[in-house]
Short mmCIF file of N, CA and C in Angstrom, two decimals:
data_model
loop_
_atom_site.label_atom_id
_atom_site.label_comp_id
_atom_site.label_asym_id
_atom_site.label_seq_id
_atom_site.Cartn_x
_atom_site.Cartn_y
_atom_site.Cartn_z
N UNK K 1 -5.76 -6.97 24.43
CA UNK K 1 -5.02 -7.67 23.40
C UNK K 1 -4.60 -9.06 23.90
N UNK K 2 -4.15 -9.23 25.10
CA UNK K 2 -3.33 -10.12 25.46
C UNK K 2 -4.71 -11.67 25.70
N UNK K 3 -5.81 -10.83 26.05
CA UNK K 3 -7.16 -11.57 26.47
C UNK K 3 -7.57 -12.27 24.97
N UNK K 4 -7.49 -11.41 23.53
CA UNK K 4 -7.67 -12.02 22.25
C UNK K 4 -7.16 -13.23 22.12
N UNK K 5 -5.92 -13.22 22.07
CA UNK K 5 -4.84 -13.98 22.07
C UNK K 5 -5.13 -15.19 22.49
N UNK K 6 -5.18 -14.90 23.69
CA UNK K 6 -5.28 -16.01 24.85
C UNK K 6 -6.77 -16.54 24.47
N UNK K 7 -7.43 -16.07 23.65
CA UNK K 7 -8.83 -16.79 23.45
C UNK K 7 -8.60 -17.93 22.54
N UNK K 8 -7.39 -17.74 21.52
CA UNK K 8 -7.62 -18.41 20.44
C UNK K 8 -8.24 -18.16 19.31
N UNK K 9 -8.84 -16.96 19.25
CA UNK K 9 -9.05 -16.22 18.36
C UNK K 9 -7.98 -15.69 16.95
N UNK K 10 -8.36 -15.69 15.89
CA UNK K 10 -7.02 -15.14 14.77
C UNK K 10 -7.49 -13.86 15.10
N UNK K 11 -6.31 -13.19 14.88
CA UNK K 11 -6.13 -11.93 15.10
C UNK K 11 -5.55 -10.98 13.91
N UNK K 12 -5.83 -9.71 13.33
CA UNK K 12 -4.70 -9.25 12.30
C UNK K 12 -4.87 -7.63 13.00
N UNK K 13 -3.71 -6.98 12.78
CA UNK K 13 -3.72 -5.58 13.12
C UNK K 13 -4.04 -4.61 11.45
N UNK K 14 -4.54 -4.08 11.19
CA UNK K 14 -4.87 -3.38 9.50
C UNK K 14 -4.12 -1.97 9.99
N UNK K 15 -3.31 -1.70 9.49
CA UNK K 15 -2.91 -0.14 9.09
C UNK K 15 -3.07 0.21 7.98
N UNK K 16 -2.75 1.65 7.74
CA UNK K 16 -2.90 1.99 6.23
C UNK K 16 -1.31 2.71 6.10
N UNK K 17 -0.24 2.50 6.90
CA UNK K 17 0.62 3.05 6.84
C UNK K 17 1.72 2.70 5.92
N UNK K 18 1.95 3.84 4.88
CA UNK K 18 2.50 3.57 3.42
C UNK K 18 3.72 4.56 3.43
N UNK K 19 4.44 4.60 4.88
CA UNK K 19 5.72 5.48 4.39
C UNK K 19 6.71 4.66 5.51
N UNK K 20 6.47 3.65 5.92
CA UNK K 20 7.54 2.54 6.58
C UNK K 20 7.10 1.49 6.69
N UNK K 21 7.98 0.34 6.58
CA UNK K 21 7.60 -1.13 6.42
C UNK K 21 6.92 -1.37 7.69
N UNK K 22 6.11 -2.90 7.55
CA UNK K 22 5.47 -3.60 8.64
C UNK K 22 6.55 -3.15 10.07
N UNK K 23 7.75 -3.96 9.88
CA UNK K 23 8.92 -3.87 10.86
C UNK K 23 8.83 -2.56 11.93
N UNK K 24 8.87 -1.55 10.84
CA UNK K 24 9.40 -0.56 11.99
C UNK K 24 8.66 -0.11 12.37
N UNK K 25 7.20 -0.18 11.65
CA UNK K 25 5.47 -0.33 12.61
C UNK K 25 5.29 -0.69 14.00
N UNK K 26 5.65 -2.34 13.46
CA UNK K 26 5.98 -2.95 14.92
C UNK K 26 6.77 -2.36 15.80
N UNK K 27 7.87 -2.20 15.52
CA UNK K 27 8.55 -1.92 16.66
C UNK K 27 7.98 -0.47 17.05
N UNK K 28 7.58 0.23 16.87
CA UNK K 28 6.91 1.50 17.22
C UNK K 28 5.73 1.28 18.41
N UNK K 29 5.02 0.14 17.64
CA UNK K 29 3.99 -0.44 18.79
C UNK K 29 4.54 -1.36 19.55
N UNK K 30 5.52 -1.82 19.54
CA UNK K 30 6.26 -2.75 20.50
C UNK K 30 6.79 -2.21 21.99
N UNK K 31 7.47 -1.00 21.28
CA UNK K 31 8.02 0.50 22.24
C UNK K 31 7.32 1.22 23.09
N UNK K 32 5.66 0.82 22.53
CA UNK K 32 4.29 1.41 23.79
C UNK K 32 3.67 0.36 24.57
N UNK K 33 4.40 -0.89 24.37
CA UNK K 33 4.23 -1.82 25.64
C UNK K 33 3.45 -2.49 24.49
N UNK K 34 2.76 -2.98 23.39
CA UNK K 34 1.84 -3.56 22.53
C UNK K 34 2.85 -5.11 22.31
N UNK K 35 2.04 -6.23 22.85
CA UNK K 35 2.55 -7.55 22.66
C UNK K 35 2.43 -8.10 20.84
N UNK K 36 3.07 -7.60 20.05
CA UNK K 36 2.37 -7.57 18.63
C UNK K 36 3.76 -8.05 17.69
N UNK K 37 3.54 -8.91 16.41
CA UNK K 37 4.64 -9.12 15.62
C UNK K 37 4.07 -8.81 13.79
N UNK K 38 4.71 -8.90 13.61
CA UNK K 38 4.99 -8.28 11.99
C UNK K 38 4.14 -9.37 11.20
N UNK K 39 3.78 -10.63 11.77
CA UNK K 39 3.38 -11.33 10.93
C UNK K 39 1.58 -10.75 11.25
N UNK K 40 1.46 -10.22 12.83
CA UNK K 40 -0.06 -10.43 12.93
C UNK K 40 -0.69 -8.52 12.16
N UNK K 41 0.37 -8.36 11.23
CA UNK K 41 -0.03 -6.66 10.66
C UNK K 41 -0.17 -7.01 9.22
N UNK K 42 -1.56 -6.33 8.97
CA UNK K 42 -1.55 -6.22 7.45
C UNK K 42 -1.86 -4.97 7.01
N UNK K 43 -0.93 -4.33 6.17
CA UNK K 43 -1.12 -3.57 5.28
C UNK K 43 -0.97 -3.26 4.24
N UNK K 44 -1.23 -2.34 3.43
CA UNK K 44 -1.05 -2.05 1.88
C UNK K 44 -0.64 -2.40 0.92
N UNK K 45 1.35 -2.32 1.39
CA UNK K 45 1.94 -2.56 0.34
C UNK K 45 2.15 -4.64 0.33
N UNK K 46 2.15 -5.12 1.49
CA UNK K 46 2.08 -6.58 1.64
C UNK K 46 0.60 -7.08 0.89
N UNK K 47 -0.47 -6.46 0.59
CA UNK K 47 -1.00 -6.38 0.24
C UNK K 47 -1.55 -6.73 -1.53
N UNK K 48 -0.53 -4.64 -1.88
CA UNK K 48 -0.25 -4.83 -2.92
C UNK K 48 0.55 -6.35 -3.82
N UNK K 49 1.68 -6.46 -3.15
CA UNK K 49 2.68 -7.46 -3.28
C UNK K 49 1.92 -8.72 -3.43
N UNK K 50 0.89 -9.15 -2.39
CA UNK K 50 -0.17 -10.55 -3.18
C UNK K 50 -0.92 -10.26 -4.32
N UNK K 51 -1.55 -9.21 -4.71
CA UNK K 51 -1.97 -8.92 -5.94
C UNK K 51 -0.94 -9.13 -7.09
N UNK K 52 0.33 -8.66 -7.18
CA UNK K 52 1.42 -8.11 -8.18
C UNK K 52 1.51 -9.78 -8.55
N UNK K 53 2.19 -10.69 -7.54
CA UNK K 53 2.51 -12.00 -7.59
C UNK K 53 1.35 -13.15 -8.26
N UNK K 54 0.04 -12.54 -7.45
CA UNK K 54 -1.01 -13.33 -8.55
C UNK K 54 -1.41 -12.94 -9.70
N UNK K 55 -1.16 -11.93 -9.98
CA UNK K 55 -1.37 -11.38 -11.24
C UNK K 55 -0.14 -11.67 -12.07
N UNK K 56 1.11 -11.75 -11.89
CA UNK K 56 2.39 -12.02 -12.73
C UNK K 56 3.00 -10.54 -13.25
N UNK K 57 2.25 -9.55 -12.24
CA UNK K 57 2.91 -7.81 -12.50
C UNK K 57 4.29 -7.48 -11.79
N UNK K 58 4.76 -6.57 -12.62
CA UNK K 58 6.13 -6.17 -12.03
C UNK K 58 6.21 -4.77 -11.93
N UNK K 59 5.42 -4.06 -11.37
CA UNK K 59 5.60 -3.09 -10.73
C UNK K 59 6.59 -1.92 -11.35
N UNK K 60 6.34 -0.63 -11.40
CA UNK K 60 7.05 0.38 -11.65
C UNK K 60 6.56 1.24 -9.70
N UNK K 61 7.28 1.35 -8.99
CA UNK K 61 7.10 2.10 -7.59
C UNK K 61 7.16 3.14 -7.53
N UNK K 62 6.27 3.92 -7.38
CA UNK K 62 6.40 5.13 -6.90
C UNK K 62 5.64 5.19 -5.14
N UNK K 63 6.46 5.10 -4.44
CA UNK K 63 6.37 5.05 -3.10
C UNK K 63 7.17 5.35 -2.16
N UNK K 64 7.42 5.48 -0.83
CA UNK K 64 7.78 6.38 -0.27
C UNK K 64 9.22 5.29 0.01
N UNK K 65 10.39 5.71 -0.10
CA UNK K 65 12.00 5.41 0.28
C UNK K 65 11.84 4.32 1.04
N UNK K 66 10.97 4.90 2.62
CA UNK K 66 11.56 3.87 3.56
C UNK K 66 10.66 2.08 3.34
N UNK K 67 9.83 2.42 2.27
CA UNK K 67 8.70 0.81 2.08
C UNK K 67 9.54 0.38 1.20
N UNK K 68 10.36 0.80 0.22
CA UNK K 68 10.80 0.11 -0.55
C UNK K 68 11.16 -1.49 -0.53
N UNK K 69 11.85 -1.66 0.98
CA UNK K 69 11.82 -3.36 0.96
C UNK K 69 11.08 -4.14 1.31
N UNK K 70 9.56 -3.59 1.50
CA UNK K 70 8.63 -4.32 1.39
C UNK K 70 8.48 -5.25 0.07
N UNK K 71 8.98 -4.27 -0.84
CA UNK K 71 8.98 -4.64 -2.45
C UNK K 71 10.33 -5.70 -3.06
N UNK K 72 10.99 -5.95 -1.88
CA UNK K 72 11.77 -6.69 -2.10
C UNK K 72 12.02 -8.00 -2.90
N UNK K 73 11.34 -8.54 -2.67
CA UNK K 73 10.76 -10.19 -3.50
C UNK K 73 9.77 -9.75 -4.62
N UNK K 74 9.51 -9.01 -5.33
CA UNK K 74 8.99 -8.40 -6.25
C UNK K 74 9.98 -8.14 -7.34
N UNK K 75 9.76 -8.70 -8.93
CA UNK K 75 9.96 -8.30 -9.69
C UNK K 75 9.82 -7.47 -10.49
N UNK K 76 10.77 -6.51 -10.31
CA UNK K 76 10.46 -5.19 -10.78
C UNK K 76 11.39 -4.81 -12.24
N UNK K 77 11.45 -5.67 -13.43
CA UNK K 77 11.95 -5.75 -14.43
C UNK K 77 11.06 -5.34 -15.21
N UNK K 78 11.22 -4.50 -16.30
CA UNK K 78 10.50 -4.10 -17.33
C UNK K 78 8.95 -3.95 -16.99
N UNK K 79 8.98 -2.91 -16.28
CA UNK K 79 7.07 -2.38 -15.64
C UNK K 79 6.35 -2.92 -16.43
N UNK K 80 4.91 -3.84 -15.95
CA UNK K 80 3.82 -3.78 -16.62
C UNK K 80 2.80 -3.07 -15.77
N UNK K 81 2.95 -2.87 -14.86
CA UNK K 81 2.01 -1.99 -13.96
C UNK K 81 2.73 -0.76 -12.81
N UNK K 82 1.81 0.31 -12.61
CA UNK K 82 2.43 1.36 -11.46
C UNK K 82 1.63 0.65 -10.05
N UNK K 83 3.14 0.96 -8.76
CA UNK K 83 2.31 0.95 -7.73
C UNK K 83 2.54 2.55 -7.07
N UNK K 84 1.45 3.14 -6.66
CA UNK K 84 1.53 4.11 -6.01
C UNK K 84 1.24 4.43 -4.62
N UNK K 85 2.24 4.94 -4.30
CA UNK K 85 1.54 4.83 -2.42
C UNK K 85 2.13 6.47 -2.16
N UNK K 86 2.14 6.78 -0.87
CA UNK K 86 2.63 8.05 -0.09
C UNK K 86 3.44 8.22 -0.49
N UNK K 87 4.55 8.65 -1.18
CA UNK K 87 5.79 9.04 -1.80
C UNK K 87 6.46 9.92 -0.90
N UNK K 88 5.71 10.90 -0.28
CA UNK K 88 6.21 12.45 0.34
C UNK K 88 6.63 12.83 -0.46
N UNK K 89 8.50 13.48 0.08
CA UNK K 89 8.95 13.99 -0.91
C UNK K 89 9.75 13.85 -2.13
N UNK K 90 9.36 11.90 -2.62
CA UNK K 90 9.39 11.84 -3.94
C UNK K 90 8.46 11.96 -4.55
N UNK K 91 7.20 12.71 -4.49
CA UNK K 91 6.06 13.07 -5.28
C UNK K 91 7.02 14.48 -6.28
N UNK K 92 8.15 13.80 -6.97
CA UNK K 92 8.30 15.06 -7.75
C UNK K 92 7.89 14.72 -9.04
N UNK K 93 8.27 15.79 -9.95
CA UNK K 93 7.68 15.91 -11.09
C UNK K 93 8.11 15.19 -12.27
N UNK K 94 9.07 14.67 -12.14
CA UNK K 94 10.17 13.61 -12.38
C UNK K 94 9.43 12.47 -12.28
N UNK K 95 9.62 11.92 -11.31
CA UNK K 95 8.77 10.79 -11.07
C UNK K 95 7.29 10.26 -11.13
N UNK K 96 6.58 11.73 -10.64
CA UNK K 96 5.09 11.35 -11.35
C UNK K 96 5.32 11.48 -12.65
N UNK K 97 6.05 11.68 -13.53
CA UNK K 97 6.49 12.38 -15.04
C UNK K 97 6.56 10.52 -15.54
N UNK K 98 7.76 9.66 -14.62
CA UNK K 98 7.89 8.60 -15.14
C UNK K 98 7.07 7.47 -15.00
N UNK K 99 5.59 7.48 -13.78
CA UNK K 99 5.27 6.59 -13.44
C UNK K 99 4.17 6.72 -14.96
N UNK K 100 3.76 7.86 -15.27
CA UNK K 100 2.98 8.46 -16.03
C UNK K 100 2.94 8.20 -17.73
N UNK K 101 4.61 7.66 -17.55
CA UNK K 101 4.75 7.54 -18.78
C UNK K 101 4.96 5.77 -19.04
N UNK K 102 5.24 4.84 -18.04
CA UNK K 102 4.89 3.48 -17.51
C UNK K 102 3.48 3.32 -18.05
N UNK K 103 3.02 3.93 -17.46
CA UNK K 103 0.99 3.35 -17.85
C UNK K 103 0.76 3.77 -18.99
N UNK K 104 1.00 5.28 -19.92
CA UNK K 104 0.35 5.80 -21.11
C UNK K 104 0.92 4.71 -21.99
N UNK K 105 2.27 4.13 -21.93
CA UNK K 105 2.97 3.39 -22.81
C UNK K 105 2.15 1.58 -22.76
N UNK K 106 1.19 1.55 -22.12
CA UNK K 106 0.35 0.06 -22.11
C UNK K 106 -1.04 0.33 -22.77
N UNK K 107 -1.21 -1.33 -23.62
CA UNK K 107 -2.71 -0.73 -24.24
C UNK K 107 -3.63 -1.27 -22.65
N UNK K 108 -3.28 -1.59 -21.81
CA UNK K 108 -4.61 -1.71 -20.57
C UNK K 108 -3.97 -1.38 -19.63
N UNK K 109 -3.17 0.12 -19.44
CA UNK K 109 -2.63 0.15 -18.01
C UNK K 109 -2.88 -0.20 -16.40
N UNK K 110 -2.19 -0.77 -15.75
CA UNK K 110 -2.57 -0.78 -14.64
C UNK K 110 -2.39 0.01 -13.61
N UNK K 111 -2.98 0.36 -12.83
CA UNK K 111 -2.45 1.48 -11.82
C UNK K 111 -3.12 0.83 -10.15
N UNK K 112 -1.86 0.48 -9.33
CA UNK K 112 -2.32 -0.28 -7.93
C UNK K 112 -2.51 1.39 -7.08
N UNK K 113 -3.16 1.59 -6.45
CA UNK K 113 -2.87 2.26 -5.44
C UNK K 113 -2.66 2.01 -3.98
N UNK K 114 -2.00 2.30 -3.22
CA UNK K 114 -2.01 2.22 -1.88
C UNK K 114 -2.95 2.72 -0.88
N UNK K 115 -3.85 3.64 -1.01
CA UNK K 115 -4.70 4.74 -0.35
C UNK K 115 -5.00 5.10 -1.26
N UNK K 116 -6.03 6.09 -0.80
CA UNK K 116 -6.78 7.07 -1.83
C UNK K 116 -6.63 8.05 -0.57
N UNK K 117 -5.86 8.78 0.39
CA UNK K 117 -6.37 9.63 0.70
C UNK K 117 -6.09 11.27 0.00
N UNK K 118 -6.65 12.37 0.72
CA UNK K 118 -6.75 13.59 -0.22
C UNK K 118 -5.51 14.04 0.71
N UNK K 119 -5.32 14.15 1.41
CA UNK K 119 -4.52 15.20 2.88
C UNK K 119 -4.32 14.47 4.31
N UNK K 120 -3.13 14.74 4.84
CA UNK K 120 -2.93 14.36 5.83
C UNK K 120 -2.45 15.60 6.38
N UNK K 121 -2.28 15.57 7.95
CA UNK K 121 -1.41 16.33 8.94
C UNK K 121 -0.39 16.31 9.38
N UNK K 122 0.65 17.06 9.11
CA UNK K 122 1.81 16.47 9.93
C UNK K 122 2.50 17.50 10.78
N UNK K 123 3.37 17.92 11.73
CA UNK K 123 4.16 18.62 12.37
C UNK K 123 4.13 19.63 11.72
N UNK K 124 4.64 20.02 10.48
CA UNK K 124 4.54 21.40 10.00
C UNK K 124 3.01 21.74 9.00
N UNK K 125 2.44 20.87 9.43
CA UNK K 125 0.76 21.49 8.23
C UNK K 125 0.69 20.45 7.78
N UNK K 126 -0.71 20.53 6.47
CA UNK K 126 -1.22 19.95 5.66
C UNK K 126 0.05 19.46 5.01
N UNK K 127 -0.28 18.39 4.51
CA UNK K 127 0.50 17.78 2.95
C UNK K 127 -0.74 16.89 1.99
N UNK K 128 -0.58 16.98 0.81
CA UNK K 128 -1.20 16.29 0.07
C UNK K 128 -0.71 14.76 0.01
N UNK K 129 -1.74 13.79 0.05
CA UNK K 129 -1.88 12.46 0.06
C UNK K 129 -1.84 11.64 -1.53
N UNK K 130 -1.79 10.27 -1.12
CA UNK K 130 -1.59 9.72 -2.51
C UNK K 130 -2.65 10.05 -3.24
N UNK K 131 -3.99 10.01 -2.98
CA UNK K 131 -5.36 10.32 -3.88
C UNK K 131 -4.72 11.37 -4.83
N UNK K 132 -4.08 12.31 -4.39
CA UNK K 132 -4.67 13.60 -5.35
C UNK K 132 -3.74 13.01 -6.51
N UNK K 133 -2.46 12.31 -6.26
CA UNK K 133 -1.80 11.62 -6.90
C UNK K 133 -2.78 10.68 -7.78
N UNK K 134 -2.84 9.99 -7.60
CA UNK K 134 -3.81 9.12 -8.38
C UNK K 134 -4.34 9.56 -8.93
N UNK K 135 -4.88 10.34 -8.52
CA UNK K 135 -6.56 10.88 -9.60
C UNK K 135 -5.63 11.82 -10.61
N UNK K 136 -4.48 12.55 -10.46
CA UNK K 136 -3.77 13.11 -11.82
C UNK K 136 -3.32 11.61 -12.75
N UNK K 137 -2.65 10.31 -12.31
CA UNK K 137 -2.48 9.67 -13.25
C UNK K 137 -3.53 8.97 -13.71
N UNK K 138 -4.99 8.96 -13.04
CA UNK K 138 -6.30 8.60 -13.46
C UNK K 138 -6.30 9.20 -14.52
N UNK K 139 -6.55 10.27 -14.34
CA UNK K 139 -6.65 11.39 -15.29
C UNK K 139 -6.21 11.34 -16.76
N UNK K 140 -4.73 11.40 -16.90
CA UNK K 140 -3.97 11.19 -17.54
C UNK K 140 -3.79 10.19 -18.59
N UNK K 141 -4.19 9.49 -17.96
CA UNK K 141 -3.92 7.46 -18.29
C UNK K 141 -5.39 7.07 -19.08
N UNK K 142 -6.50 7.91 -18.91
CA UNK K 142 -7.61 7.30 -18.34
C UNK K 142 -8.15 5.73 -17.94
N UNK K 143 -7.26 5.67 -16.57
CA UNK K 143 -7.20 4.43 -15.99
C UNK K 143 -8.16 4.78 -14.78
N UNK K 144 -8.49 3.45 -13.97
CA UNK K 144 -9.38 3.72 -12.91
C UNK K 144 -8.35 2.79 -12.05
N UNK K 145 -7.80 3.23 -10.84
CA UNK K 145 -6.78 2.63 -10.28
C UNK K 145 -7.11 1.75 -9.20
N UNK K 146 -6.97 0.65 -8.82
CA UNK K 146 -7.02 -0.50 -8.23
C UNK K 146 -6.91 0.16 -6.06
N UNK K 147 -7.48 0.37 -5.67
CA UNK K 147 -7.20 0.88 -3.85
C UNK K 147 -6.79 -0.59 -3.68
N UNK K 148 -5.77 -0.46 -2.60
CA UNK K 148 -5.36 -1.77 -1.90
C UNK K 148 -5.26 -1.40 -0.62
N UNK K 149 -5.28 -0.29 -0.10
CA UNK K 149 -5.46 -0.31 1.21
C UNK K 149 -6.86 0.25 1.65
N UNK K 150 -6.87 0.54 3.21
CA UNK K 150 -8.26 0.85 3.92
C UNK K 150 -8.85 1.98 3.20
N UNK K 151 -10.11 1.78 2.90
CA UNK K 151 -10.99 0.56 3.32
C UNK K 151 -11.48 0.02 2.07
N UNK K 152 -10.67 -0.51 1.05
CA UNK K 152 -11.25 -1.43 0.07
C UNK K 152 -11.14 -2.82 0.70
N UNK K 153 -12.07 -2.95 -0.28
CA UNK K 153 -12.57 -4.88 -0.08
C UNK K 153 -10.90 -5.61 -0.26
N UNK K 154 -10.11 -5.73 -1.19
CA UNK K 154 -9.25 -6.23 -1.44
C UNK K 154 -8.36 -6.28 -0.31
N UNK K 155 -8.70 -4.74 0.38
CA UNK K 155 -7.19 -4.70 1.53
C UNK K 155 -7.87 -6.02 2.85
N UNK K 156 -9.12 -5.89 3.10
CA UNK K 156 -9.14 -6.75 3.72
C UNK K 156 -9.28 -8.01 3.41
N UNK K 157 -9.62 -8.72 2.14
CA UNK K 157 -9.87 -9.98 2.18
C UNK K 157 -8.11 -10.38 1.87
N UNK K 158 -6.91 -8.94 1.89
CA UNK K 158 -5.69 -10.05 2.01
C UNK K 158 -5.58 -10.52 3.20
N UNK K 159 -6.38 -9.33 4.38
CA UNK K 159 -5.77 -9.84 5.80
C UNK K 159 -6.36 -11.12 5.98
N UNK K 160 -7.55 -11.59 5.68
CA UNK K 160 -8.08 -13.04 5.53
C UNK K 160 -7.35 -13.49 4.93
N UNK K 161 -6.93 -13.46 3.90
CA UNK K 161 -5.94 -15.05 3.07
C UNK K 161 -4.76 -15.32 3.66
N UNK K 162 -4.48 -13.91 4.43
CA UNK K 162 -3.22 -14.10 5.23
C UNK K 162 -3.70 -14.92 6.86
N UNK K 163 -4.55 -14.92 7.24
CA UNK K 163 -5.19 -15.86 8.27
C UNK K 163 -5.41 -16.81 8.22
N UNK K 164 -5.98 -17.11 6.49
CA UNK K 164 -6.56 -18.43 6.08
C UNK K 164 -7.80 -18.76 6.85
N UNK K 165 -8.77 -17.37 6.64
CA UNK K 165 -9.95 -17.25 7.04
C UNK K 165 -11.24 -16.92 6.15
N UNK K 166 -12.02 -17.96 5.95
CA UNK K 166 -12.69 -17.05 4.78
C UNK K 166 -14.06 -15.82 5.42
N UNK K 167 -14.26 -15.29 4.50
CA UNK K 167 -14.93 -14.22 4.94
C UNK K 167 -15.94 -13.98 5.62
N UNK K 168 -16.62 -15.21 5.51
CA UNK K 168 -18.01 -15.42 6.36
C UNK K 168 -17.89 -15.90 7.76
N UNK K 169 -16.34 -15.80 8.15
CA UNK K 169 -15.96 -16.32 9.79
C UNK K 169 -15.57 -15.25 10.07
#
């Protein structure tokens, strides 16, 4: 890492991690000796957030507690679009109930997603991922929902605009 750097090379770190902000990423990899800052990480919801802003969307969130202030500088007044990411255990029925009723209520709903995955692992077992989520308000909506994180095209050409690199470098 330190050899990149020192080349002069741009650099970006890509996670797909959608249940804590950039910040406490970093500092996680900061804590295993990793020379790394918040500006050189791109993921999802920073992601999402350049889409929402160029588009002029304001978001209805359904995502996990601790990202929420990723969403900070985001106008989130009167939803014209859902963002969905890892929720955990706000994937309740309530809330997929309201994000659900955000999109049916638009004649061109939008639906961002964060991931598509099906399952993850954690300490006590399986848990279901945002995909399976999605694909019920796919379903539902009959919307086809926007991936913003790994590995769609979009998630990476933000880490380029965030470099100010175009794609063919």
């Amino acid at each position: 890492l330190n050899r990149i750097k020192a080349s002069g090379l741009k650099l970006r770190f890509c996670t797909n991690e959608t249940q804590a902000t950039r910040e406490k990423f970093v500092k996680k990899l900061q804590g295993m000796g990793f020379d790394i800052s918040v500006a050189e990480v791109t993921a999802p919801a920073p992601a999402a957030c350049r889409i929402l802003k160029e588009r002029g969307l304001r978001p209805h969130l359904l995502v996990h507690d601790d990202l929420i202030p990723e969403f900070a500088e985001i106008d989130k007044a009167n939803p014209n679009c859902v963002v969905i990411g890892d929720a955990a255990e706000s994937f309740t029925y309530a809330n997929l109930n309201e994000a659900f009723r955000v999109l049916i209520g638009m004649e061109k709903p939008v639906l961002l997603s964060l991931g598509r995955g099906r399952y993850y692992k954690e300490t006590d077992g399986l848990k279901l991922d945002v995909g399976a989520y999605m694909k019920a308000l796919e379903y539902a909506c009959d919307v086809q929902a926007e991936v913003v994180g790994k590995p769609s095209k979009k998630f990476f050409e933000s880490a380029l605009a965030e470099m100010g690199v175009p794609p063919q470098q």
